[in-house]
Amino acid sequence: MFSLLLNILAYSPSTSAWNEATCTFPSPCWPSDNTWKSLNNTLRGSLYRAHPPAAPCHVPYTNEAACGIAKQNWTSQFWRAQQPGGYQDVAWENGDSYCNIDNDPNTPCAQGLVPQYVAKVQNVDDVKAAVNFARQHKLNTRVKGASHDYLGRSSGNGTFGISTIDLKGIQFEDNFTLNHGSARSATQSVVHIGAGEHWYYVYKAADARGVSVVGGASYSVGAAGGWVLGGGHSALSPQYGLGVDNVIQFEIVTPDGKLRTANQYENKDLFWALRGGGPGFGVVTKVTYKTHPAIPAIVALLMNVTYTNASYHGALKTFLSMQPDLAAHNFSGYMYPSNTNLLAELLVANSADLNGANATLKPLFDFAEAETTAGRPMLVQTMGYVVPSVFSMFPDDPATVNEGSGSAAILGSRLVPLDIFKGARLEAFTTFLVKQPFISILHLVAGGKVSTVSPSATAVHPSWRRASHHIVLASGWETNTTFALRNQIRSGLTQVTQSFAALVPGFGAYTNE
């Protein structure tokens, strides 16, 4: 899950100094040690002096046993989420410092971007106490849950952190209604999810319950935090909409320290803002989503297309030209083109027609045959199967699954319409992808139900309602990459992303990626 950036002054009705700067360490305004001890007592020992997870492997914090634990769990996002100073992406954990498990242990571990203190809240009262403390001391504050965040919104040097990862709970309700005065909503099936839950465990519970829920595409994405606050795309979005289109209600502690309910009747403006408006409104403690009937079958096609450099442009253009047809046939999925091969995971929800799904790929098979005949070897390999539920696509033990956590990644992105896969725009887009130097990832997660929602109904970027795909450009660096080279990579990705934006004027980006 992505975390909220809590601007603790902006929402509080009791605050008159709207432009007053917040306090960061080591400013004179920073609370004294005794003041922090008092907060720790209030939180029953759940306040931590936070450091990067690799700190025990470096001076001056060397601890052989703790270092061994860090090395063993370095790529586990579930472990990282539980660490007060742990994040999925070390680019937002260490900043420009060398505090990793494979760096020189004699290199001192800097604070990096990890907050000075982190309150690991255990219940709503703890959240209120932490928020009130932050407001009273005007602290620059960050909030993290699953810390599955590519944009660093849950970290910040010299800040105070609030971790919601221990706010667990998955509760299904078949006959839920919203009541406000004389107003009463229709009865519906819902699931109430605590801010610390990962989508893996929600899918597991939903599978056992015999229902489906629109959620994230990886094991470790948080189910009730930054994912939904930024919009929340899903492989089920073409079927059922974005995450925000499925939210019934939020429970949130706002910066005035009060627990509020936000839905179509109560705090309606806040409800609108929380559905895609991103961070900044408080600490979400619980989200209620509508559930859907169990999906009886999902066609899953795994594809690997290999080709020579001479066929790269033509192969990619052919595959891109198929996107409108894939969308029309209810496909969703994730595609990873490169100059040597194209990997894809394509899904068709509520279908068991494996032959029909394969038939949709015929243009690519035909192109491969023609290229191979012409002396340019090209191979399209597919493996198709039918699975009974979303949860069945997560077969690995979450304790051991490796989703790339503990490495550095930076992203740029744009939402794009189906028109970019047609005519002259298709040629321009293909040429751009072939020439640009970064990793590209195509997400077919929009269109369908997403496009039927009014652009003003929620706070997500209106481009979502006109887009078919969310396309990411990604890069990163090794743990020993020089700071100068990191800056070059950042600058290069920014420039290429802006060039990409020129191909889709009037379209924005997904705020989470």
Short mmCIF file of C-alpha atoms in Angstrom, two decimals:
data_model
loop_
_atom_site.label_atom_id
_atom_site.label_comp_id
_atom_site.label_asym_id
_atom_site.label_seq_id
_atom_site.Cartn_x
_atom_site.Cartn_y
_atom_site.Cartn_z
CA MET A 1 0.00 0.00 0.00
CA PHE A 2 1.09 3.47 -0.59
CA SER A 3 1.13 5.81 2.45
CA LEU A 4 -0.46 9.16 3.12
CA LEU A 5 1.57 12.33 3.40
CA LEU A 6 -0.10 13.94 6.37
CA ASN A 7 0.02 17.71 6.24
CA ILE A 8 -1.04 17.99 9.83
CA LEU A 9 -2.00 21.66 9.71
CA ALA A 10 -3.90 21.89 6.47
CA TYR A 11 -7.15 20.24 7.57
CA SER A 12 -7.44 21.11 11.23
CA PRO A 13 -10.28 23.55 11.86
CA SER A 14 -8.56 24.73 15.02
CA THR A 15 -5.46 25.90 13.17
CA SER A 16 -5.18 29.58 12.27
CA ALA A 17 -1.58 29.60 11.04
CA TRP A 18 -2.25 28.00 7.64
CA ASN A 19 1.10 29.08 6.25
CA GLU A 20 3.12 28.23 9.32
CA ALA A 21 6.07 25.93 8.63
CA THR A 22 6.06 22.47 10.14
CA CYS A 23 8.81 21.29 12.46
CA THR A 24 11.55 18.85 11.46
CA PHE A 25 14.57 17.41 13.24
CA PRO A 26 17.02 18.90 14.28
CA SER A 27 15.25 22.27 14.48
CA PRO A 28 14.93 23.90 17.92
CA CYS A 29 11.18 23.28 17.74
CA TRP A 30 11.76 19.52 17.79
CA PRO A 31 10.29 17.90 20.96
CA SER A 32 12.63 17.01 23.80
CA ASP A 33 13.58 13.45 24.69
CA ASN A 34 11.26 13.58 27.70
CA THR A 35 8.39 14.67 25.48
CA TRP A 36 8.97 11.69 23.21
CA LYS A 37 9.13 9.43 26.26
CA SER A 38 5.75 10.73 27.31
CA LEU A 39 4.27 9.85 23.91
CA ASN A 40 5.84 6.41 24.13
CA ASN A 41 4.14 5.88 27.49
CA THR A 42 0.82 6.91 25.96
CA LEU A 43 1.38 4.41 23.15
CA ARG A 44 2.40 1.67 25.60
CA GLY A 45 5.89 1.30 24.16
CA SER A 46 4.93 1.47 20.47
CA LEU A 47 7.08 4.52 19.64
CA TYR A 48 10.35 3.66 17.88
CA ARG A 49 13.53 5.57 17.17
CA ALA A 50 13.60 4.49 13.54
CA HIS A 51 16.58 3.65 11.32
CA PRO A 52 17.00 2.06 7.86
CA PRO A 53 16.60 -1.75 8.09
CA ALA A 54 20.26 -2.33 7.20
CA ALA A 55 21.49 -0.18 10.10
CA PRO A 56 22.53 -3.25 12.18
CA CYS A 57 24.93 -4.17 9.35
CA HIS A 58 26.78 -0.83 9.63
CA VAL A 59 28.59 1.25 12.16
CA PRO A 60 27.63 2.74 14.56
CA TYR A 61 24.65 0.35 14.97
CA THR A 62 26.43 -2.95 14.30
CA ASN A 63 24.50 -5.95 15.64
CA GLU A 64 25.40 -9.28 14.08
CA ALA A 65 22.16 -11.08 14.98
CA ALA A 66 19.92 -8.23 13.78
CA CYS A 67 22.02 -7.89 10.63
CA GLY A 68 21.47 -11.59 9.90
CA ILE A 69 17.71 -11.11 10.20
CA ALA A 70 17.85 -8.15 7.83
CA LYS A 71 19.86 -10.12 5.25
CA GLN A 72 17.50 -13.07 5.48
CA ASN A 73 14.40 -10.90 4.96
CA TRP A 74 15.81 -8.15 2.75
CA THR A 75 13.51 -8.82 -0.23
CA SER A 76 10.39 -9.58 1.83
CA GLN A 77 7.96 -6.69 1.63
CA PHE A 78 5.87 -8.19 4.43
CA TRP A 79 8.91 -8.01 6.72
CA ARG A 80 9.80 -4.55 5.48
CA ALA A 81 6.30 -3.26 6.16
CA GLN A 82 6.67 -4.27 9.81
CA GLN A 83 9.97 -2.42 10.25
CA PRO A 84 9.51 1.15 11.53
CA GLY A 85 12.12 2.33 9.01
CA GLY A 86 11.36 -0.19 6.25
CA TYR A 87 10.06 0.58 2.78
CA GLN A 88 9.60 -1.37 -0.42
CA ASP A 89 11.88 0.92 -2.39
CA VAL A 90 15.29 1.70 -0.90
CA ALA A 91 15.47 4.84 -3.04
CA TRP A 92 12.95 6.30 -0.56
CA GLU A 93 14.48 4.55 2.43
CA ASN A 94 18.14 5.56 2.20
CA GLY A 95 17.89 8.50 -0.14
CA ASP A 96 21.42 9.18 -1.33
CA SER A 97 23.27 7.15 1.25
CA TYR A 98 24.91 3.74 1.36
CA CYS A 99 23.05 1.81 4.05
CA ASN A 100 22.30 -1.54 2.44
CA ILE A 101 23.14 -5.08 3.48
CA ASP A 102 25.83 -5.37 0.78
CA ASN A 103 27.53 -2.00 1.31
CA ASP A 104 30.78 -1.63 3.27
CA PRO A 105 29.85 -2.26 6.94
CA ASN A 106 32.41 0.35 7.96
CA THR A 107 30.48 3.00 6.05
CA PRO A 108 28.30 4.69 8.67
CA CYS A 109 24.57 4.21 8.20
CA ALA A 110 22.93 7.60 7.73
CA GLN A 111 19.32 8.34 8.65
CA GLY A 112 18.47 8.65 4.98
CA LEU A 113 14.79 9.45 4.44
CA VAL A 114 13.56 7.40 7.39
CA PRO A 115 11.54 9.45 9.94
CA GLN A 116 13.28 10.09 13.25
CA TYR A 117 10.49 8.53 15.30
CA VAL A 118 7.72 6.19 14.17
CA ALA A 119 4.56 5.43 16.13
CA LYS A 120 3.37 1.89 15.34
CA VAL A 121 -0.25 2.45 16.25
CA GLN A 122 -2.27 -0.50 17.52
CA ASN A 123 -5.78 0.96 17.50
CA VAL A 124 -7.76 4.09 16.70
CA ASP A 125 -7.00 5.67 20.08
CA ASP A 126 -3.29 5.34 19.29
CA VAL A 127 -3.87 7.04 15.95
CA LYS A 128 -5.65 9.91 17.68
CA ALA A 129 -2.82 10.25 20.20
CA ALA A 130 -0.16 10.32 17.46
CA VAL A 131 -2.08 12.80 15.33
CA ASN A 132 -2.77 15.08 18.29
CA PHE A 133 0.92 14.95 19.25
CA ALA A 134 1.92 15.87 15.70
CA ARG A 135 -0.54 18.75 15.58
CA GLN A 136 0.39 20.11 19.00
CA HIS A 137 4.09 20.14 18.08
CA LYS A 138 3.50 21.16 14.45
CA LEU A 139 5.51 18.16 13.27
CA ASN A 140 6.13 17.38 9.63
CA THR A 141 4.48 13.96 9.57
CA ARG A 142 4.41 10.88 7.33
CA VAL A 143 2.04 7.92 7.44
CA LYS A 144 2.89 4.45 6.15
CA GLY A 145 0.98 1.20 6.04
CA ALA A 146 2.27 -1.56 3.78
CA SER A 147 4.87 0.96 2.49
CA HIS A 148 4.44 -0.36 -1.05
CA ASP A 149 5.21 3.08 -2.44
CA TYR A 150 7.24 4.09 -5.48
CA LEU A 151 6.97 7.82 -4.80
CA GLY A 152 8.36 8.16 -1.28
CA ARG A 153 5.27 9.67 0.27
CA SER A 154 5.60 7.70 3.49
CA SER A 155 9.19 8.67 4.23
CA GLY A 156 11.03 11.91 4.88
CA ASN A 157 14.19 12.94 6.68
CA GLY A 158 13.62 14.67 9.99
CA THR A 159 9.93 13.81 10.14
CA PHE A 160 7.59 12.00 12.52
CA GLY A 161 6.08 8.76 11.19
CA ILE A 162 2.81 6.98 11.91
CA SER A 163 2.73 3.31 10.91
CA THR A 164 -0.71 1.72 10.47
CA ILE A 165 0.54 -1.77 9.56
CA ASP A 166 -0.81 -3.28 12.81
CA LEU A 167 -4.37 -2.06 12.20
CA LYS A 168 -5.65 -5.42 11.00
CA GLY A 169 -9.12 -6.73 10.30
CA ILE A 170 -11.12 -8.26 7.42
CA GLN A 171 -14.84 -8.44 8.09
CA PHE A 172 -17.52 -9.39 5.55
CA GLU A 173 -21.11 -8.22 5.83
CA ASP A 174 -23.91 -9.41 3.54
CA ASN A 175 -26.58 -6.83 4.38
CA PHE A 176 -24.76 -3.55 4.88
CA THR A 177 -26.58 -0.24 4.62
CA LEU A 178 -25.57 3.36 5.13
CA ASN A 179 -27.91 5.34 7.37
CA HIS A 180 -27.90 9.08 7.91
CA GLY A 181 -31.01 10.63 9.36
CA SER A 182 -33.88 9.65 7.11
CA ALA A 183 -31.50 8.67 4.29
CA ARG A 184 -30.81 5.00 3.81
CA SER A 185 -28.76 3.30 1.11
CA ALA A 186 -29.60 0.06 -0.62
CA THR A 187 -28.47 -3.11 1.12
CA GLN A 188 -25.26 -4.54 -0.32
CA SER A 189 -22.50 -7.05 0.32
CA VAL A 190 -19.29 -5.43 1.61
CA VAL A 191 -15.96 -6.08 3.26
CA HIS A 192 -14.47 -3.84 5.96
CA ILE A 193 -10.65 -3.79 5.79
CA GLY A 194 -8.19 -2.43 8.35
CA ALA A 195 -5.45 -0.07 7.19
CA GLY A 196 -2.70 -2.62 7.84
CA GLU A 197 -4.02 -5.42 5.62
CA HIS A 198 -2.32 -6.59 2.43
CA TRP A 199 -4.40 -7.54 -0.61
CA TYR A 200 -3.08 -11.12 -0.50
CA TYR A 201 -4.90 -11.80 2.77
CA VAL A 202 -8.05 -10.03 1.57
CA TYR A 203 -8.11 -12.22 -1.56
CA LYS A 204 -7.61 -15.30 0.59
CA ALA A 205 -10.50 -14.34 2.85
CA ALA A 206 -12.72 -13.39 -0.10
CA ASP A 207 -12.02 -16.73 -1.76
CA ALA A 208 -13.09 -18.55 1.38
CA ARG A 209 -16.18 -16.36 1.60
CA GLY A 210 -17.17 -17.01 -2.02
CA VAL A 211 -16.97 -13.39 -3.21
CA SER A 212 -14.55 -11.26 -5.23
CA VAL A 213 -13.05 -7.86 -4.46
CA VAL A 214 -11.33 -5.33 -6.73
CA GLY A 215 -7.75 -5.03 -5.48
CA GLY A 216 -4.09 -4.68 -6.33
CA ALA A 217 -1.99 -6.96 -8.52
CA SER A 218 0.72 -7.99 -6.08
CA TYR A 219 0.93 -9.83 -2.79
CA SER A 220 2.11 -6.90 -0.72
CA VAL A 221 0.01 -3.93 -1.86
CA GLY A 222 -1.93 -2.48 1.04
CA ALA A 223 -5.69 -2.84 0.77
CA ALA A 224 -6.79 0.23 2.73
CA GLY A 225 -4.27 3.00 2.23
CA GLY A 226 -2.35 4.65 -0.57
CA TRP A 227 -3.51 2.22 -3.28
CA VAL A 228 -7.13 3.30 -3.02
CA LEU A 229 -6.36 6.91 -2.06
CA GLY A 230 -4.61 7.26 -5.42
CA GLY A 231 -7.35 5.50 -7.39
CA GLY A 232 -6.40 1.82 -7.25
CA HIS A 233 -6.10 0.03 -10.59
CA SER A 234 -6.68 -3.70 -10.84
CA ALA A 235 -6.85 -6.53 -13.34
CA LEU A 236 -10.56 -6.52 -12.49
CA SER A 237 -10.99 -2.80 -13.21
CA PRO A 238 -12.38 -3.25 -16.74
CA GLN A 239 -15.00 -5.53 -15.15
CA TYR A 240 -15.83 -3.60 -11.98
CA GLY A 241 -14.10 -0.23 -12.04
CA LEU A 242 -11.18 1.24 -10.14
CA GLY A 243 -10.70 0.70 -6.44
CA VAL A 244 -12.29 4.07 -5.72
CA ASP A 245 -15.38 3.08 -7.72
CA ASN A 246 -15.89 0.23 -5.27
CA VAL A 247 -15.46 2.13 -2.01
CA ILE A 248 -18.55 2.49 0.15
CA GLN A 249 -17.00 4.19 3.18
CA PHE A 250 -13.81 5.39 4.87
CA GLU A 251 -12.99 5.74 8.53
CA ILE A 252 -10.27 8.33 9.04
CA VAL A 253 -8.62 10.28 11.84
CA THR A 254 -8.35 13.81 10.51
CA PRO A 255 -5.59 16.21 11.64
CA ASP A 256 -7.84 17.63 14.37
CA GLY A 257 -7.56 14.21 16.05
CA LYS A 258 -11.17 13.16 15.45
CA LEU A 259 -12.33 9.87 13.97
CA ARG A 260 -14.68 10.61 11.10
CA THR A 261 -16.80 8.49 8.81
CA ALA A 262 -16.87 9.54 5.17
CA ASN A 263 -19.46 8.17 2.75
CA GLN A 264 -22.18 9.37 0.40
CA TYR A 265 -24.10 10.88 3.32
CA GLU A 266 -21.50 11.91 5.91
CA ASN A 267 -18.56 14.21 5.16
CA LYS A 268 -19.38 13.96 1.47
CA ASP A 269 -16.64 16.31 0.30
CA LEU A 270 -14.05 14.32 2.22
CA PHE A 271 -15.47 11.10 0.77
CA TRP A 272 -15.05 12.51 -2.73
CA ALA A 273 -11.48 13.65 -2.02
CA LEU A 274 -10.38 10.35 -0.48
CA ARG A 275 -11.44 8.47 -3.60
CA GLY A 276 -8.38 9.22 -5.70
CA GLY A 277 -7.32 12.61 -4.40
CA GLY A 278 -4.14 11.14 -2.98
CA PRO A 279 -2.49 11.82 0.37
CA GLY A 280 -3.01 14.65 2.79
CA PHE A 281 -6.39 14.24 4.45
CA GLY A 282 -5.54 12.29 7.58
CA VAL A 283 -4.85 8.72 8.72
CA VAL A 284 -7.24 6.20 7.20
CA THR A 285 -7.99 3.41 9.67
CA LYS A 286 -10.55 1.36 7.74
CA VAL A 287 -12.04 1.13 4.24
CA THR A 288 -15.32 -0.54 3.27
CA TYR A 289 -15.56 -1.95 -0.26
CA LYS A 290 -18.46 -3.50 -2.10
CA THR A 291 -17.93 -7.16 -2.94
CA HIS A 292 -18.95 -8.95 -6.13
CA PRO A 293 -20.12 -12.49 -6.82
CA ALA A 294 -17.41 -15.10 -6.99
CA ILE A 295 -15.67 -15.22 -10.37
CA PRO A 296 -16.24 -18.75 -11.68
CA ALA A 297 -13.24 -18.78 -14.02
CA ILE A 298 -10.41 -16.60 -15.30
CA VAL A 299 -8.48 -17.29 -18.47
CA ALA A 300 -4.78 -16.59 -17.90
CA LEU A 301 -2.34 -16.45 -20.81
CA LEU A 302 1.38 -16.18 -20.19
CA MET A 303 3.24 -15.14 -23.31
CA ASN A 304 6.90 -14.84 -24.26
CA VAL A 305 7.69 -13.46 -27.71
CA THR A 306 11.32 -13.58 -28.83
CA TYR A 307 12.72 -11.85 -31.92
CA THR A 308 15.84 -10.39 -33.46
CA ASN A 309 16.60 -6.70 -33.32
CA ALA A 310 15.54 -6.44 -36.97
CA SER A 311 12.02 -7.57 -36.03
CA TYR A 312 11.68 -5.55 -32.82
CA HIS A 313 9.84 -2.56 -34.29
CA GLY A 314 7.48 -4.66 -36.39
CA ALA A 315 6.75 -7.14 -33.62
CA LEU A 316 6.02 -4.40 -31.10
CA LYS A 317 3.88 -2.45 -33.57
CA THR A 318 1.87 -5.58 -34.34
CA PHE A 319 1.31 -6.30 -30.68
CA LEU A 320 0.36 -2.70 -29.91
CA SER A 321 -2.09 -2.67 -32.82
CA MET A 322 -3.88 -5.59 -31.14
CA GLN A 323 -4.64 -3.63 -27.97
CA PRO A 324 -8.06 -2.31 -29.09
CA ASP A 325 -9.12 -5.85 -29.98
CA LEU A 326 -7.84 -7.18 -26.65
CA ALA A 327 -9.78 -4.50 -24.82
CA ALA A 328 -12.92 -5.28 -26.84
CA HIS A 329 -12.61 -8.96 -25.87
CA ASN A 330 -12.50 -8.12 -22.15
CA PHE A 331 -8.77 -8.71 -21.67
CA SER A 332 -6.78 -7.07 -18.92
CA GLY A 333 -3.18 -7.58 -18.01
CA TYR A 334 0.44 -6.51 -17.91
CA MET A 335 2.96 -6.39 -20.76
CA TYR A 336 6.73 -5.89 -20.73
CA PRO A 337 8.34 -5.21 -24.13
CA SER A 338 12.11 -5.03 -24.67
CA ASN A 339 14.48 -5.17 -27.64
CA THR A 340 14.88 -8.96 -27.31
CA ASN A 341 11.49 -10.22 -26.17
CA LEU A 342 8.03 -9.32 -25.00
CA LEU A 343 6.55 -10.82 -21.85
CA ALA A 344 2.86 -10.60 -21.06
CA GLU A 345 0.33 -11.84 -18.54
CA LEU A 346 -3.11 -11.50 -20.10
CA LEU A 347 -6.34 -12.23 -18.23
CA VAL A 348 -9.99 -12.61 -19.19
CA ALA A 349 -12.23 -12.55 -16.13
CA ASN A 350 -15.47 -14.53 -16.01
CA SER A 351 -14.38 -16.71 -18.92
CA ALA A 352 -13.09 -20.24 -19.49
CA ASP A 353 -12.70 -19.86 -23.27
CA LEU A 354 -9.00 -20.58 -23.63
CA ASN A 355 -9.22 -21.25 -27.37
CA GLY A 356 -11.02 -17.97 -27.97
CA ALA A 357 -8.40 -16.09 -25.99
CA ASN A 358 -5.61 -17.67 -28.02
CA ALA A 359 -7.40 -16.83 -31.26
CA THR A 360 -7.29 -13.15 -30.37
CA LEU A 361 -3.49 -13.35 -30.64
CA LYS A 362 -3.58 -14.55 -34.27
CA PRO A 363 -2.08 -11.34 -35.78
CA LEU A 364 1.04 -11.83 -33.68
CA PHE A 365 1.37 -15.49 -34.67
CA ASP A 366 0.96 -14.51 -38.33
CA PHE A 367 3.63 -11.80 -38.07
CA ALA A 368 6.03 -14.22 -36.39
CA GLU A 369 5.53 -16.78 -39.14
CA ALA A 370 6.19 -14.17 -41.85
CA GLU A 371 9.34 -12.91 -40.11
CA THR A 372 10.71 -16.40 -39.63
CA THR A 373 10.03 -17.27 -43.29
CA ALA A 374 11.94 -14.12 -44.27
CA GLY A 375 14.98 -15.29 -42.31
CA ARG A 376 14.34 -13.28 -39.17
CA PRO A 377 13.58 -15.88 -36.49
CA MET A 378 10.66 -14.97 -34.26
CA LEU A 379 8.83 -17.21 -31.80
CA VAL A 380 5.56 -16.71 -29.95
CA GLN A 381 5.19 -19.00 -26.94
CA THR A 382 2.01 -19.05 -24.87
CA MET A 383 0.93 -21.04 -21.86
CA GLY A 384 -2.75 -20.82 -21.09
CA TYR A 385 -4.79 -22.08 -18.20
CA VAL A 386 -8.10 -21.45 -16.49
CA VAL A 387 -8.09 -20.55 -12.81
CA PRO A 388 -11.09 -20.53 -10.47
CA SER A 389 -10.52 -17.23 -8.66
CA VAL A 390 -8.28 -14.21 -8.20
CA PHE A 391 -6.69 -15.78 -5.13
CA SER A 392 -5.61 -18.82 -7.15
CA MET A 393 -3.24 -16.50 -9.06
CA PHE A 394 -1.28 -15.96 -5.83
CA PRO A 395 0.02 -19.48 -5.13
CA ASP A 396 3.27 -18.64 -3.36
CA ASP A 397 3.89 -18.35 0.35
CA PRO A 398 3.83 -14.61 1.14
CA ALA A 399 6.63 -15.15 3.65
CA THR A 400 9.01 -16.15 0.86
CA VAL A 401 7.69 -14.39 -2.24
CA ASN A 402 10.09 -11.91 -3.85
CA GLU A 403 8.42 -8.96 -5.57
CA GLY A 404 11.54 -6.86 -5.98
CA SER A 405 11.45 -5.20 -2.57
CA GLY A 406 14.74 -4.00 -1.17
CA SER A 407 15.91 -2.49 -4.45
CA ALA A 408 15.81 1.01 -5.91
CA ALA A 409 13.24 1.91 -8.56
CA ILE A 410 11.96 5.18 -9.99
CA LEU A 411 8.97 5.58 -12.27
CA GLY A 412 7.38 7.88 -14.81
CA SER A 413 3.97 7.22 -16.32
CA ARG A 414 1.05 8.36 -18.45
CA LEU A 415 -2.50 7.24 -19.04
CA VAL A 416 -3.23 6.70 -22.73
CA PRO A 417 -6.35 6.25 -24.90
CA LEU A 418 -7.04 3.44 -27.37
CA ASP A 419 -6.41 5.88 -30.24
CA ILE A 420 -2.68 5.74 -29.57
CA PHE A 421 -2.74 2.16 -30.85
CA LYS A 422 -4.16 3.15 -34.24
CA GLY A 423 -2.91 4.79 -37.46
CA ALA A 424 -0.17 7.40 -37.39
CA ARG A 425 -0.27 7.59 -33.60
CA LEU A 426 0.54 3.89 -33.43
CA GLU A 427 3.69 4.37 -35.51
CA ALA A 428 4.81 7.33 -33.37
CA PHE A 429 4.18 5.43 -30.13
CA THR A 430 5.99 2.32 -31.37
CA THR A 431 9.00 4.40 -32.42
CA PHE A 432 9.05 6.10 -29.04
CA LEU A 433 9.03 2.80 -27.12
CA VAL A 434 11.72 1.29 -29.35
CA LYS A 435 14.04 4.27 -28.95
CA GLN A 436 13.56 5.16 -25.29
CA PRO A 437 16.15 3.51 -23.01
CA PHE A 438 14.08 2.60 -19.97
CA ILE A 439 11.95 -0.37 -18.94
CA SER A 440 8.39 -0.02 -20.22
CA ILE A 441 5.33 -1.68 -18.70
CA LEU A 442 1.88 -1.59 -20.27
CA HIS A 443 -1.07 -2.03 -17.93
CA LEU A 444 -4.37 -2.84 -19.64
CA VAL A 445 -6.46 -1.90 -16.60
CA ALA A 446 -8.85 0.79 -17.78
CA GLY A 447 -11.71 1.09 -20.24
CA GLY A 448 -14.81 -1.01 -19.71
CA LYS A 449 -16.47 -0.22 -16.41
CA VAL A 450 -13.83 2.41 -15.58
CA SER A 451 -14.96 4.55 -18.51
CA THR A 452 -18.64 4.47 -17.52
CA VAL A 453 -18.07 6.53 -14.37
CA SER A 454 -18.42 10.31 -14.57
CA PRO A 455 -15.06 12.13 -14.50
CA SER A 456 -16.36 14.26 -11.62
CA ALA A 457 -17.73 11.39 -9.53
CA THR A 458 -14.45 10.81 -7.72
CA ALA A 459 -11.17 12.67 -7.28
CA VAL A 460 -9.08 10.50 -9.62
CA HIS A 461 -7.56 12.24 -12.61
CA PRO A 462 -10.30 12.58 -15.27
CA SER A 463 -7.96 10.90 -17.76
CA TRP A 464 -8.82 7.57 -16.17
CA ARG A 465 -12.33 7.83 -17.60
CA ARG A 466 -10.98 8.24 -21.18
CA ALA A 467 -7.96 5.94 -20.97
CA SER A 468 -7.52 2.28 -21.85
CA HIS A 469 -3.98 1.74 -20.55
CA HIS A 470 -1.66 2.96 -17.82
CA ILE A 471 1.91 2.91 -19.12
CA VAL A 472 4.97 3.05 -16.88
CA LEU A 473 8.59 3.88 -17.68
CA ALA A 474 10.95 2.57 -15.01
CA SER A 475 14.58 2.68 -14.03
CA GLY A 476 16.73 2.23 -10.94
CA TRP A 477 20.26 1.66 -9.72
CA GLU A 478 22.49 -0.70 -7.79
CA THR A 479 23.35 -0.21 -4.13
CA ASN A 480 26.85 1.05 -5.05
CA THR A 481 25.80 3.40 -7.86
CA THR A 482 27.34 6.83 -7.45
CA PHE A 483 25.10 9.70 -6.46
CA ALA A 484 26.04 11.57 -9.63
CA LEU A 485 24.89 8.68 -11.82
CA ARG A 486 21.66 8.37 -9.84
CA ASN A 487 20.92 12.01 -10.61
CA GLN A 488 21.60 11.40 -14.29
CA ILE A 489 19.14 8.49 -14.28
CA ARG A 490 16.51 10.62 -12.53
CA SER A 491 16.98 13.47 -14.98
CA GLY A 492 16.92 11.14 -17.98
CA LEU A 493 13.70 9.44 -16.90
CA THR A 494 12.04 12.80 -16.30
CA GLN A 495 12.96 14.02 -19.77
CA VAL A 496 11.78 10.85 -21.50
CA THR A 497 8.51 10.88 -19.55
CA GLN A 498 7.87 14.45 -20.70
CA SER A 499 8.52 13.39 -24.29
CA PHE A 500 6.02 10.60 -23.78
CA ALA A 501 3.49 13.10 -22.42
CA ALA A 502 3.71 15.04 -25.70
CA LEU A 503 2.33 11.95 -27.50
CA VAL A 504 -0.85 12.02 -25.40
CA PRO A 505 -1.78 15.70 -24.94
CA GLY A 506 -4.55 16.25 -22.44
CA PHE A 507 -3.86 13.02 -20.56
CA GLY A 508 -2.42 12.85 -17.08
CA ALA A 509 -0.68 10.27 -14.92
CA TYR A 510 -1.71 7.79 -12.25
CA THR A 511 -0.76 9.50 -9.00
CA ASN A 512 0.53 6.28 -7.40
CA GLU A 513 2.97 5.38 -10.16
#
